[in-house]
């Protein structure tokens, strides 16, 4: 006789893609983490990035926000308020 495995299902009765354990986060906890944005820091800005950022008119007070796999994100103050700028990298 073949073994049977319990497959978790969602509210509509469709099978979920991966089993969940008791220690997994709830949807509310995951949503709260997504909403919590990192605070801009005073980390040094790369010289090439600084030249690029300063060429953008109407923006001031550039601050480092985050570094990803393919780019760096900065925050600046503009006439309309806070602006986020992503500088993409090749390679």
mmCIF file of N, CA and C in Angstrom, residues 4 7 17 22 26 31 40-41 43 53 60 68 72:
data_model
loop_
_atom_site.group_PDB
_atom_site.id
_atom_site.type_symbol
_atom_site.label_atom_id
_atom_site.label_comp_id
_atom_site.label_asym_id
_atom_site.label_seq_id
_atom_site.Cartn_x
_atom_site.Cartn_y
_atom_site.Cartn_z
ATOM 1 N N UNK A 4 0.568 7.753 2.204
ATOM 2 C CA UNK A 4 -0.170 8.971 1.892
ATOM 3 C C UNK A 4 0.420 10.107 2.701
ATOM 4 N N UNK A 7 -1.247 16.989 2.578
ATOM 5 C CA UNK A 7 -0.892 18.192 1.830
ATOM 6 C C UNK A 7 -1.753 19.328 2.362
ATOM 7 N N UNK A 17 1.656 25.059 -2.094
ATOM 8 C CA UNK A 17 2.870 24.627 -2.775
ATOM 9 C C UNK A 17 3.878 23.990 -1.825
ATOM 10 N N UNK A 22 4.774 24.797 12.303
ATOM 11 C CA UNK A 22 4.168 25.605 13.354
ATOM 12 C C UNK A 22 4.961 26.878 13.626
ATOM 13 N N UNK A 26 2.893 34.277 10.611
ATOM 14 C CA UNK A 26 1.536 34.468 10.108
ATOM 15 C C UNK A 26 1.574 35.528 9.021
ATOM 16 N N UNK A 31 3.408 40.769 6.667
ATOM 17 C CA UNK A 31 3.013 42.074 6.136
ATOM 18 C C UNK A 31 3.624 43.201 6.955
ATOM 19 N N UNK A 40 17.215 55.541 6.539
ATOM 20 C CA UNK A 40 18.407 55.992 5.820
ATOM 21 C C UNK A 40 19.581 56.142 6.782
ATOM 22 N N UNK A 41 20.773 55.810 6.336
ATOM 23 C CA UNK A 41 21.938 55.880 7.200
ATOM 24 C C UNK A 41 22.943 56.887 6.666
ATOM 25 N N UNK A 43 25.979 56.108 5.905
ATOM 26 C CA UNK A 43 27.044 55.354 5.246
ATOM 27 C C UNK A 43 27.579 56.164 4.066
ATOM 28 N N UNK A 53 24.164 61.395 -8.571
ATOM 29 C CA UNK A 53 23.055 61.916 -7.779
ATOM 30 C C UNK A 53 23.028 63.437 -7.782
ATOM 31 N N UNK A 60 18.365 67.144 -2.830
ATOM 32 C CA UNK A 60 19.433 67.459 -1.875
ATOM 33 C C UNK A 60 19.414 66.436 -0.742
ATOM 34 N N UNK A 68 21.428 46.117 -2.725
ATOM 35 C CA UNK A 68 20.855 44.858 -3.182
ATOM 36 C C UNK A 68 21.836 44.099 -4.047
ATOM 37 N N UNK A 72 22.064 49.910 -5.747
ATOM 38 C CA UNK A 72 22.123 50.600 -4.468
ATOM 39 C C UNK A 72 20.975 51.596 -4.440
#
